[in-house]
Coordinates of C-alpha atoms (C1' of nucleotides) in Angstrom, one line a residue:
Chain A
X157 CA 8.2 16.5 -1.1
X158 CA 9.7 15.5 2.3
X159 CA 6.7 13.7 3.8
X160 CA 8.7 10.4 3.8
X161 CA 11.6 11.8 5.8
X162 CA 9.2 13.6 8.3
X163 CA 7.3 10.3 8.8
X164 CA 10.6 8.5 9.4
X165 CA 11.3 10.8 12.3
X166 CA 8.2 9.7 14.1
X167 CA 8.7 6.0 13.2
X168 CA 12.1 6.3 14.8
X169 CA 10.7 8.1 17.9
X170 CA 8.1 5.4 18.2
X171 CA 10.7 2.6 18.0
X172 CA 12.8 4.1 20.7
X173 CA 10.0 4.9 23.1
X174 CA 8.9 1.3 22.8
X175 CA 12.2 0.3 24.3
X176 CA 11.7 2.5 27.3
X177 CA 9.4 1.2 30.0
X178 CA 7.0 4.0 29.5
X179 CA 3.5 4.4 28.2
X180 CA 2.7 1.9 25.5
X181 CA 0.3 4.2 23.8
X182 CA 2.7 6.9 22.9
X183 CA 4.4 4.8 20.2
X184 CA 1.0 4.0 18.8
X185 CA 0.2 7.8 18.6
X186 CA 3.6 8.5 16.9
X187 CA 3.1 5.7 14.3
X188 CA -0.4 6.8 13.6
X189 CA 0.9 10.3 12.8
X190 CA 3.8 8.9 10.8
X191 CA 1.4 6.8 8.7
X192 CA -0.9 9.8 8.0
X193 CA 2.0 12.0 7.0
X194 CA 3.5 9.3 4.7
X195 CA 0.1 8.6 3.0
X196 CA -1.1 12.1 2.5
X197 CA -0.7 13.4 -1.1
X198 CA -0.2 17.0 0.0
X199 CA 3.3 18.2 0.6
X200 CA 3.7 18.6 4.4
X201 CA 6.3 21.3 4.0
X202 CA 3.9 23.3 1.9
X203 CA 1.2 23.0 4.5
X204 CA 3.6 24.2 7.1
X205 CA 4.8 27.2 5.0
X206 CA 1.1 28.1 4.4
X207 CA -0.2 27.7 7.9
X208 CA 2.5 26.8 10.4
X209 CA 1.8 24.6 13.4
X210 CA -1.9 25.3 13.3
X211 CA -2.2 23.9 9.8
X212 CA -0.1 20.9 10.7
X213 CA -2.5 20.1 13.6
X214 CA -5.3 19.6 11.1
X215 CA -3.6 16.5 9.9
X216 CA -5.3 13.5 11.6
X217 CA -3.2 12.1 14.4
X218 CA -1.1 15.3 14.7
X219 CA -1.7 17.3 17.8
X220 CA 0.2 20.1 19.4
X221 CA 3.3 18.1 20.5
X222 CA 3.8 16.4 17.1
X223 CA 3.1 19.6 15.2
X224 CA 5.8 21.3 17.1
X225 CA 8.2 18.5 16.3
X226 CA 7.5 18.8 12.6
X227 CA 7.9 22.5 12.9
X228 CA 11.3 22.1 14.5
X229 CA 12.4 19.4 11.9
X230 CA 11.4 21.6 9.0
X231 CA 13.0 24.6 10.5
X232 CA 16.3 23.1 11.9
X233 CA 16.5 19.7 10.3
X234 CA 16.5 17.9 13.7
X235 CA 14.1 17.1 16.5
X236 CA 15.4 17.4 20.1
X237 CA 13.1 14.6 21.4
X238 CA 14.5 12.2 18.9
X239 CA 18.1 13.2 19.6
X240 CA 17.6 12.7 23.3
X241 CA 16.2 9.2 22.8
X242 CA 19.0 8.3 20.4
X243 CA 21.5 9.1 23.1
X244 CA 19.7 6.7 25.5
X245 CA 20.1 3.7 23.3
X246 CA 22.8 2.2 21.1
X247 CA 22.3 3.1 17.4
X248 CA 22.0 -0.5 16.2
X249 CA 19.5 -1.7 18.7
X250 CA 16.5 -0.6 16.7
X251 CA 17.6 -3.0 13.9
X252 CA 17.9 -5.8 16.5
X253 CA 14.3 -5.0 17.6
X254 CA 13.1 -5.1 14.0
X255 CA 14.3 -8.7 13.5
X256 CA 11.5 -11.2 13.1
X257 CA 10.5 -12.7 16.4
X258 CA 12.2 -9.9 18.5
X259 CA 10.6 -6.8 19.7
X260 CA 11.3 -3.9 22.1
X261 CA 11.2 -6.0 25.2
X262 CA 13.6 -8.7 24.1
X263 CA 15.9 -6.3 22.4
X264 CA 16.1 -4.3 25.6
X265 CA 16.9 -7.5 27.7
X266 CA 19.6 -8.5 25.2
X267 CA 21.2 -5.1 25.5
X268 CA 21.0 -4.9 29.3
X269 CA 22.0 -8.5 30.0
X270 CA 24.6 -9.2 27.3
X271 CA 25.6 -5.7 26.1
X272 CA 24.3 -6.4 22.6
X273 CA 24.2 -3.1 20.7
X274 CA 23.7 -4.3 17.1
X275 CA 23.0 -7.3 14.8
X276 CA 26.7 -8.3 14.6
X277 CA 26.9 -8.5 18.4
X278 CA 23.6 -10.5 18.5
X279 CA 24.9 -12.9 15.9
X280 CA 28.1 -13.6 17.9
X281 CA 26.2 -14.1 21.1
X282 CA 23.8 -16.5 19.4
X283 CA 26.6 -18.5 17.8
X284 CA 28.4 -18.6 21.2
X285 CA 25.3 -20.0 22.8
X286 CA 25.0 -17.1 25.2
X287 CA 21.4 -16.3 24.5
X288 CA 19.9 -19.6 25.6
X289 CA 21.1 -18.9 29.2
X290 CA 19.0 -15.8 29.5
X291 CA 15.8 -15.9 31.5
X292 CA 12.8 -16.1 29.2
X293 CA 15.0 -17.3 26.3
X294 CA 15.9 -20.8 25.3
X295 CA 17.6 -23.0 22.7
X296 CA 14.8 -22.6 20.1
X297 CA 14.7 -18.9 20.5
X298 CA 18.4 -18.7 20.0
X299 CA 18.1 -20.7 16.7
X300 CA 15.2 -18.5 15.6
X301 CA 17.3 -15.4 16.2
X302 CA 20.0 -16.8 13.9
X303 CA 17.3 -17.6 11.3
X304 CA 16.0 -14.1 11.6
X305 CA 19.4 -12.6 11.1
X306 CA 19.9 -14.7 8.0
X307 CA 16.5 -13.4 6.6
X308 CA 17.6 -9.9 7.4
X309 CA 21.0 -10.3 5.7
X310 CA 19.2 -11.6 2.5
X311 CA 17.2 -8.4 2.6
X312 CA 13.5 -8.3 2.0
X313 CA 11.4 -5.8 0.2
X314 CA 7.9 -5.4 -0.9
X315 CA 6.6 -7.4 -3.8
X316 CA 4.8 -5.8 -6.8
X317 CA 1.1 -6.5 -6.9
X318 CA 1.4 -7.8 -10.4
X319 CA 3.8 -10.4 -9.1
X320 CA 2.1 -11.3 -5.9
X321 CA -1.5 -11.6 -7.1
X322 CA -0.8 -14.5 -9.6
X323 CA 1.1 -16.3 -6.9
X324 CA -1.8 -16.0 -4.5
X325 CA -4.2 -17.3 -7.2
X326 CA -1.8 -20.2 -7.8
X327 CA -1.7 -21.1 -4.1
X328 CA -5.5 -21.0 -3.8
X329 CA -5.8 -23.3 -6.9
X330 CA -3.3 -25.7 -5.3
X331 CA -5.3 -25.7 -2.0
X332 CA -8.5 -26.4 -3.8
X333 CA -6.9 -29.3 -5.6
X334 CA -5.3 -30.9 -2.5
X335 CA -7.6 -30.0 0.4
X336 CA -11.3 -29.7 1.2
X337 CA -11.8 -26.0 0.6
X338 CA -15.2 -24.4 0.5
X339 CA -14.3 -20.7 -0.1
X340 CA -11.0 -19.1 -0.8
X341 CA -9.9 -15.5 -1.4
X342 CA -6.8 -13.3 -1.5
X343 CA -7.2 -10.7 1.4
X344 CA -4.8 -8.2 2.9
X345 CA -3.2 -5.4 1.1
X346 CA -3.3 -7.3 -2.2
X347 CA -7.1 -7.3 -2.0
X348 CA -6.9 -3.6 -1.3
X349 CA -4.8 -3.4 -4.5
X350 CA -1.8 -1.7 -3.0
X351 CA 0.9 -1.4 -5.7
X352 CA 3.3 -3.5 -3.7
X353 CA 2.7 -5.9 -0.8
X354 CA 4.8 -7.0 2.1
X355 CA 3.2 -10.4 2.3
X356 CA 0.3 -12.4 0.8
X357 CA -2.8 -12.9 3.0
X358 CA -5.0 -15.8 2.1
X359 CA -8.3 -16.9 3.6
X360 CA -10.1 -20.2 3.2
X361 CA -13.0 -22.1 4.9
X362 CA -12.7 -25.8 5.3
X363 CA -14.3 -28.6 7.2
X364 CA -10.8 -29.9 7.9
X365 CA -8.7 -27.0 9.0
X366 CA -5.7 -28.9 10.2
X367 CA -5.5 -30.8 6.9
X368 CA -5.8 -27.6 5.0
X369 CA -3.0 -26.1 7.0
X370 CA -0.8 -29.1 6.3
X371 CA -1.5 -28.8 2.6
X372 CA -0.5 -25.1 2.8
X373 CA 2.8 -25.7 4.7
X374 CA 3.9 -28.6 2.5
X375 CA 3.3 -26.9 -0.9
X376 CA 6.2 -27.4 -3.3
X377 CA 7.1 -23.7 -3.3
X378 CA 7.4 -23.4 0.4
X379 CA 10.9 -22.6 1.5
X380 CA 10.4 -22.3 5.2
X381 CA 7.5 -22.7 7.7
X382 CA 7.5 -19.8 10.1
X383 CA 4.6 -20.9 12.1
X384 CA 1.8 -23.4 11.8
X385 CA -1.1 -23.7 14.2
X386 CA -4.6 -25.1 14.0
X387 CA -6.2 -22.2 12.2
X388 CA -3.3 -20.2 10.8
X389 CA 0.1 -20.6 9.3
X390 CA 2.9 -18.5 7.9
X391 CA 5.4 -19.6 5.3
X392 CA 8.2 -18.1 3.2
X393 CA 7.9 -19.0 -0.5
X394 CA 10.8 -19.7 -2.8
X395 CA 10.4 -16.2 -4.2
X396 CA 11.1 -15.0 -0.6
X397 CA 7.5 -13.7 -0.4
X398 CA 5.8 -14.4 2.9
X399 CA 2.4 -16.0 2.7
X400 CA -0.1 -16.1 5.6
X401 CA -3.2 -18.3 5.6
X402 CA -6.1 -18.3 7.9
X403 CA -8.7 -21.1 8.0
X404 CA -12.1 -20.3 9.3
X405 CA -15.6 -21.8 9.7
X406 CA -18.0 -20.8 6.9
X407 CA -20.1 -18.9 9.4
X408 CA -17.2 -16.5 10.0
X409 CA -16.3 -16.0 6.3
X410 CA -17.4 -12.4 6.1
X411 CA -15.9 -11.4 9.4
X412 CA -12.7 -13.1 8.5
X413 CA -12.5 -11.5 5.1
X414 CA -13.2 -8.1 6.7
X415 CA -10.6 -8.6 9.4
X416 CA -7.9 -10.1 7.1
X417 CA -8.4 -7.4 4.4
X418 CA -7.7 -4.4 6.8
X419 CA -6.2 -2.1 6.8
X420 CA -5.3 -2.0 10.4
X421 CA -6.6 1.5 11.0
X422 CA -9.9 0.8 9.2
X423 CA -10.4 -2.3 11.3
X424 CA -9.6 -0.4 14.5
X425 CA -12.2 2.2 13.6
X426 CA -14.8 -0.5 13.0
X427 CA -13.9 -2.3 16.3
X428 CA -14.1 1.0 18.2
X429 CA -17.6 1.5 16.7
X430 CA -18.6 -1.9 17.8
X431 CA -17.3 -1.2 21.3
X432 CA -19.3 2.0 21.6
X433 CA -22.4 0.0 20.8
X434 CA -21.6 -2.6 23.5
X435 CA -20.5 -5.1 20.9
X436 CA -17.3 -6.9 20.1
X437 CA -15.9 -7.3 16.6
X438 CA -13.3 -9.9 15.8
X439 CA -12.5 -12.3 12.9
X440 CA -15.4 -14.5 13.9
X441 CA -18.1 -12.0 13.8
X442 CA -19.9 -9.2 15.7
X443 CA -21.0 -10.3 19.1
X444 CA -23.4 -8.8 21.7
X445 CA -22.5 -10.8 24.7
X446 CA -22.6 -14.4 23.5
X447 CA -25.0 -13.6 20.7
X448 CA -23.6 -13.4 17.2
X449 CA -25.0 -10.5 15.2
X450 CA -23.1 -10.9 12.0
X451 CA -20.2 -12.7 10.5
X452 CA -21.3 -14.8 7.5
X453 CA -20.9 -12.1 4.9
X454 CA -18.8 -9.0 4.7
X455 CA -21.9 -7.0 3.7
X456 CA -23.5 -8.2 6.9
X457 CA -20.6 -6.8 9.0
X458 CA -20.9 -3.4 7.5
X459 CA -24.7 -3.5 7.5
X460 CA -24.7 -4.1 11.3
X461 CA -23.2 -0.6 11.6
X462 CA -25.8 0.8 9.2
X463 CA -23.1 1.1 6.5
X464 CA -23.1 -0.1 2.9
X465 CA -20.3 -2.5 1.9
X466 CA -17.1 -0.6 1.5
X467 CA -14.9 -1.7 -1.5
X468 CA -11.6 -3.0 -0.3
X469 CA -9.6 -0.5 -2.2
X470 CA -11.1 2.3 -0.1
X471 CA -10.3 0.7 3.3
X472 CA -7.4 2.8 4.2
X473 CA -9.0 4.9 7.0
X474 CA -9.1 7.9 4.7
X475 CA -12.7 9.0 5.4
X476 CA -14.3 6.0 3.7
X477 CA -16.3 5.0 6.9
X478 CA -17.6 8.6 7.3
X479 CA -18.5 8.7 3.6
X480 CA -20.3 5.4 3.8
X481 CA -22.2 6.6 6.8
X482 CA -23.4 9.7 4.9
X483 CA -24.2 7.6 1.8
X484 CA -21.5 9.5 0.0
X485 CA -19.2 6.6 -1.2
X486 CA -18.3 7.1 -4.8
X487 CA -19.5 4.6 -7.4
X488 CA -16.0 3.2 -8.4
X489 CA -14.9 2.4 -11.9
X490 CA -14.9 -1.3 -12.7
X491 CA -12.5 -3.3 -14.9
X492 CA -15.4 -4.4 -17.1
X493 CA -16.1 -0.7 -17.9
X494 CA -12.7 -0.1 -19.4
X495 CA -13.1 0.3 -23.1
X496 CA -9.5 0.8 -24.2
X497 CA -5.9 1.5 -23.5
X498 CA -3.9 4.6 -24.8
X499 CA -0.4 3.7 -23.8
X500 CA 0.8 0.7 -25.8
X501 CA 4.3 0.2 -27.4
X502 CA 5.2 -2.0 -30.3
X503 CA 8.4 -3.5 -31.7
X504 CA 8.8 -0.4 -33.8
X505 CA 10.2 1.3 -30.7
X506 CA 11.0 -0.7 -27.5
X507 CA 8.1 -3.1 -27.4
X508 CA 8.6 -6.8 -28.3
X509 CA 5.4 -7.4 -30.3
X510 CA 4.2 -6.1 -33.7
X511 CA 1.1 -3.8 -33.9
X512 CA -1.2 -6.7 -34.8
X513 CA -0.3 -8.7 -31.7
X514 CA -1.0 -5.7 -29.4
X515 CA -4.3 -4.9 -31.1
X516 CA -5.3 -8.6 -31.0
X517 CA -4.6 -8.6 -27.2
X518 CA -6.9 -5.5 -26.9
X519 CA -9.6 -7.3 -28.9
X520 CA -9.3 -10.3 -26.6
X521 CA -9.9 -8.0 -23.6
X522 CA -13.1 -6.9 -25.3
X523 CA -12.0 -3.4 -25.9
X524 CA -13.7 -0.9 -28.2
X525 CA -10.5 0.9 -29.0
X526 CA -6.7 0.8 -28.5
X527 CA -4.1 3.5 -29.1
X528 CA -0.6 2.8 -30.2
X529 CA 2.0 5.2 -28.6
X530 CA 5.6 4.5 -29.5
X531 CA 8.5 6.6 -28.3
X532 CA 9.7 9.8 -29.9
X533 CA 13.0 10.6 -31.5
X534 CA 15.0 11.8 -28.5
X535 CA 14.6 8.6 -26.6
X536 CA 17.3 6.9 -28.6
X537 CA 17.7 4.0 -26.1
X538 CA 14.1 3.0 -26.7
X539 CA 14.5 3.3 -30.5
X540 CA 12.4 6.5 -30.7
X541 CA 10.9 7.3 -34.1
X542 CA 12.0 10.3 -36.2
X543 CA 9.2 12.4 -37.7
X544 CA 9.5 10.5 -41.0
X545 CA 9.5 7.1 -39.2
X546 CA 6.5 8.2 -37.2
X547 CA 4.6 9.0 -40.5
X548 CA 5.3 5.6 -41.9
X549 CA 4.4 4.0 -38.5
X550 CA 1.1 6.0 -38.6
X551 CA 0.4 4.6 -42.1
X552 CA 1.0 1.0 -40.7
X553 CA -1.4 1.7 -37.8
X554 CA -4.0 2.9 -40.2
X555 CA -3.6 -0.2 -42.2
X556 CA -4.0 -2.4 -39.1
X557 CA -7.1 -0.4 -38.2
X558 CA -8.7 -1.3 -41.5
X559 CA -7.6 -4.9 -41.0
X560 CA -9.4 -5.0 -37.7
X561 CA -12.5 -3.0 -38.8
X562 CA -15.6 -4.1 -37.0
X563 CA -13.6 -5.6 -34.2
X564 CA -11.8 -2.6 -32.7
X565 CA -10.7 1.0 -33.5
X566 CA -7.0 1.5 -33.6
X567 CA -5.8 5.0 -32.8
X568 CA -2.4 6.4 -33.9
X569 CA -0.6 8.2 -31.2
X570 CA 2.8 8.8 -29.7
X571 CA 4.5 8.8 -26.3
X572 CA 6.3 12.1 -27.0
X573 CA 9.2 13.1 -24.7
X574 CA 8.9 16.4 -22.8
X575 CA 12.3 18.0 -23.4
X576 CA 14.1 20.1 -20.8
X577 CA 12.4 23.5 -20.9
X578 CA 9.0 22.0 -21.7
X579 CA 9.2 21.8 -25.5
X580 CA 7.9 18.6 -27.1
X581 CA 10.1 16.1 -29.0
X582 CA 8.0 16.6 -32.2
X583 CA 6.8 19.9 -33.7
X584 CA 3.1 20.6 -33.6
X585 CA 2.6 19.9 -37.3
X586 CA 3.8 16.3 -36.7
X587 CA 1.6 15.9 -33.6
X588 CA -1.5 17.2 -35.4
X589 CA -1.4 14.3 -37.9
X590 CA -2.0 11.9 -35.0
X591 CA -5.2 10.9 -33.2
X592 CA -3.7 11.8 -29.8
X593 CA -0.5 12.6 -28.0
X594 CA 0.8 11.1 -24.7
X595 CA 3.6 13.3 -23.2
X596 CA 6.0 12.2 -20.6
X597 CA 9.4 12.8 -18.9
X598 CA 12.2 10.4 -19.6
X599 CA 15.2 12.6 -18.9
X600 CA 16.6 15.3 -16.6
X601 CA 15.0 13.7 -13.5
X602 CA 17.0 15.9 -11.2
X603 CA 15.8 19.4 -12.2
X604 CA 14.7 21.6 -9.3
X605 CA 11.0 21.4 -8.4
X606 CA 10.5 24.8 -9.9
X607 CA 12.2 24.0 -13.2
X608 CA 10.5 20.5 -13.4
X609 CA 7.1 21.9 -12.7
X610 CA 7.5 24.7 -15.3
X611 CA 8.7 22.1 -17.8
X612 CA 5.7 19.8 -17.4
X613 CA 3.1 22.6 -17.1
X614 CA 4.4 24.1 -20.4
X615 CA 4.0 20.7 -22.1
X616 CA 0.5 20.2 -20.7
X617 CA -0.5 23.6 -22.1
X618 CA 0.5 22.4 -25.6
X619 CA -3.0 22.0 -27.2
X620 CA -1.9 18.7 -28.9
X621 CA -1.0 17.0 -25.6
X622 CA -3.9 14.8 -24.4
X623 CA -2.4 12.7 -21.7
X624 CA 0.4 13.4 -19.3
X625 CA 1.9 10.0 -18.5
X626 CA 3.5 8.4 -15.5
X627 CA 3.5 11.9 -13.8
X628 CA 6.1 11.4 -11.1
X629 CA 8.4 8.9 -13.1
X630 CA 9.0 6.9 -9.9
X631 CA 10.0 3.3 -10.3
X632 CA 9.0 1.3 -7.2
X633 CA 12.2 0.1 -5.5
X634 CA 14.6 1.8 -7.8
X635 CA 13.9 5.4 -8.6
X636 CA 12.4 8.2 -6.5
X637 CA 9.7 10.5 -7.9
X638 CA 11.0 13.6 -9.6
X639 CA 10.7 16.9 -7.6
X640 CA 7.5 18.4 -9.0
X641 CA 4.6 20.4 -7.7
X642 CA 1.8 17.9 -8.5
X643 CA -0.9 20.3 -7.5
X644 CA 0.2 22.9 -10.0
X645 CA 0.5 20.2 -12.7
X646 CA -3.0 19.0 -11.9
X647 CA -4.4 22.5 -12.0
X648 CA -2.9 23.1 -15.4
X649 CA -4.2 19.7 -16.7
X650 CA -7.7 20.5 -15.4
X651 CA -7.6 23.9 -17.0
X652 CA -6.5 22.6 -20.4
X653 CA -8.5 19.4 -20.6
X654 CA -5.4 17.2 -20.5
X655 CA -5.8 13.8 -18.8
X656 CA -3.4 12.7 -16.1
X657 CA -2.3 9.1 -16.3
X658 CA -2.6 6.2 -13.9
X659 CA 0.1 4.1 -15.4
X660 CA -0.4 0.4 -14.6
X661 CA 3.1 -0.8 -15.5
X662 CA 3.9 -2.9 -12.5
X663 CA 6.9 -1.0 -11.1
X664 CA 5.4 2.4 -12.0
X665 CA 1.8 2.5 -10.8
X666 CA 2.0 6.2 -11.3
X667 CA -0.1 8.1 -10.2
X668 CA -0.7 6.1 -7.1
X669 CA -4.1 6.0 -5.4
X670 CA -3.8 9.0 -3.1
X671 CA -2.4 11.2 -5.9
X672 CA -5.2 10.0 -8.3
X673 CA -7.7 11.1 -5.7
X674 CA -6.1 14.5 -5.4
X675 CA -6.2 14.8 -9.3
X676 CA -9.9 14.1 -9.2
X677 CA -10.4 16.6 -6.5
X678 CA -8.5 19.2 -8.6
X679 CA -11.0 18.5 -11.4
X680 CA -8.8 16.4 -13.7
X681 CA -9.8 13.6 -16.0
X682 CA -7.6 10.5 -15.7
X683 CA -6.4 7.9 -18.2
X684 CA -5.7 4.4 -16.9
X685 CA -3.1 2.8 -19.2
X686 CA -0.9 -0.2 -19.1
X687 CA 2.2 1.1 -20.9
X688 CA 2.4 -2.4 -22.4
X689 CA 5.6 -3.4 -24.1
X690 CA 4.4 -7.0 -24.8
X691 CA 0.9 -8.3 -25.7
X692 CA 0.6 -10.1 -22.3
X693 CA 1.0 -6.9 -20.4
X694 CA -2.4 -5.4 -21.5
X695 CA -3.8 -7.5 -18.7
X696 CA -2.1 -5.3 -16.1
X697 CA -5.1 -3.1 -16.6
X698 CA -6.8 -4.8 -13.6
X699 CA -4.1 -3.4 -11.3
X700 CA -4.4 0.1 -12.9
X701 CA -8.1 0.0 -12.3
X702 CA -7.4 -1.2 -8.7
X703 CA -5.2 1.9 -8.3
X704 CA -7.9 4.1 -9.8
X705 CA -10.4 2.7 -7.4
X706 CA -7.9 3.5 -4.5
X707 CA -8.1 7.0 -5.9
X708 CA -11.9 7.0 -5.5
X709 CA -12.4 7.3 -9.3
X710 CA -15.7 6.5 -11.0
X711 CA -16.3 5.8 -14.7
X712 CA -16.9 9.5 -15.3
X713 CA -13.4 10.3 -14.2
X714 CA -11.7 7.8 -16.5
X715 CA -11.4 8.8 -20.1
X716 CA -10.9 5.2 -21.3
X717 CA -14.2 4.2 -19.7
X718 CA -15.9 6.5 -22.1
X719 CA -17.3 5.6 -25.6
X720 CA -15.0 6.4 -28.5
X721 CA -17.0 9.4 -29.8
X722 CA -16.7 11.1 -26.4
X723 CA -13.0 10.2 -26.2
X724 CA -12.4 11.8 -29.6
X725 CA -14.2 14.9 -28.6
X726 CA -12.1 15.1 -25.4
X727 CA -8.9 14.7 -27.4
X728 CA -9.9 17.4 -29.8
Chain B
dG86 C1' 0.5 11.6 22.4
dC87 C1' -4.2 12.0 20.5
dC88 C1' -9.0 12.5 20.9
dG89 C1' -14.4 13.5 21.9
dT90 C1' -22.9 12.6 18.4
dT91 C1' -21.6 9.0 25.7
dT92 C1' -15.7 12.0 27.3
dT93 C1' -11.2 18.1 27.7
dC94 C1' -9.8 13.1 31.3
dG95 C1' -9.5 8.5 30.7
dG96 C1' -9.6 5.8 27.5
dC97 C1' -6.8 3.8 23.5
dC98 C1' -8.8 -3.5 18.9
dC99 C1' -8.4 -8.3 19.3
dG100 C1' -7.0 -13.1 18.9
dA101 C1' -3.4 -16.9 17.4
dC102 C1' 1.0 -18.9 18.0
dT103 C1' 5.4 -19.9 20.3
dG104 C1' 8.6 -20.9 23.8
dT105 C1' 9.4 -21.0 28.2
dT106 C1' 6.7 -21.3 31.5
dT107 C1' 3.8 -24.2 35.4
dT108 C1' -0.1 -19.9 34.0
dC109 C1' 1.8 -16.4 30.6
dA110 C1' 4.7 -12.7 28.2
dG111 C1' 6.1 -11.4 23.9
dT112 C1' 5.4 -10.9 19.2
dC113 C1' 2.7 -10.7 15.1
dG114 C1' -0.9 -9.4 11.9

DNA sequence: GCCGTTTTCGGCCCGACTGTTTTCAGTCG
């Protein structure tokens, strides 16, 4: 899967074109194509092998010129247009341009006026007070550049949704306690339930916006105020997470929520639709001349276009507006429809809590059933169970099941390793004594795509395997996905009635939304599991459901939204 | 560079904030 590196080529081209004095729309076109390539679940190299340039052109945002560049990149590993641009500008200038507060124009001025070619040059120039002398720059800008360099040196990355969301809730609670706040919500990519967010976007309405902003910028956990105006502010929190707030009038709540939830392409699509009707859409509402058509509710914004309300998780400009127009939006699965969790560890392997505590947590969530799935023998680091130990563990699970009778059904399962070559870590006669088997990869991450795919498909074809867990094994921020032909895996899973997992462990979130959508389209059933290793982690289900919704999944697609009888029949 | 239920050419979302300016360009989301 080389979609990421192909996308990077076009991000780089866009950055460099921006520094030339040329057409400002070309970078937009390149970035659009890059985002599409990055987000699509299909392997772009595979599309190219199947249908060449013509097939590539079917990707939204990819026309003849970009398709030919992809073709050259996949063929030769380079793109002439990019190499030509790279010769025009110093290598380090793009990094200068990416600093907070700087952009293509200022980076270009710094290079031409002071010969600055990278961040080290820039730092020296700022420290030597050379920048303040430039036209259009000043003392404050010079200081801000030094601040931005410091931020860059500290390094920033995306924050997991399971970390960011509670911080957002905490901030909103603080705001309610210390300012006059009418309505408040988390917006942005967190509301869209992206697995990791670059910042936290918050929206409130208040009769005293200036006071609300002051409360926000003076919260205890604010490390730095980046900007603060009369209706919006940006701060850096002590956790280094950036938080943006927007304060609006109640009459603009819906428009503001729509605008601040995004994503950008979804919003541009809606605004273009407004334009073609002779209207204007912004964060205050939809306007026909001076007259406000909508704005108080988000439903009203969509209704003005003749559309039903589109759930935030779908707002990625992946056909959701077209589907809404046709009345073809899926009915998405909801958290309250989840009846159980099949991927739960106890202190018998690498969890921290005993079976009873995990089961009680499931009862507290109102579940109808919960499955215990500790690690298998090969996973020594996780204290994997030998066949005999698993038999004893199963007996303990049965005993806990009796203890909780009438409250919840406790199923005995395993998270069984898939060994190199595709054999399972327990023989079939051990697996058949269990209620179900979760199978997953925890070793040999670097096999070739062919070997890895063959390995997993073979495991999926084992009749005792019910769920293939964390399918790509990626760890957000620390481990890339394994090389595997997901489409082949999904086809095998659909054919054998094996569920594919949406693993809601915060740094896994695997499958992600687009891949889950592809699994559904391939005819797969999915299982949304938390992979909990402590009782508090069962609550991560909300983020798993968010990811499932990003995959356009409904309750019919999710095995743990089904009643137990139906689950048992599916597992059999 | 892409795209078309107004277009194959002429468009391409929209507003807030900041710093450096005397009215606005650059950047950001």
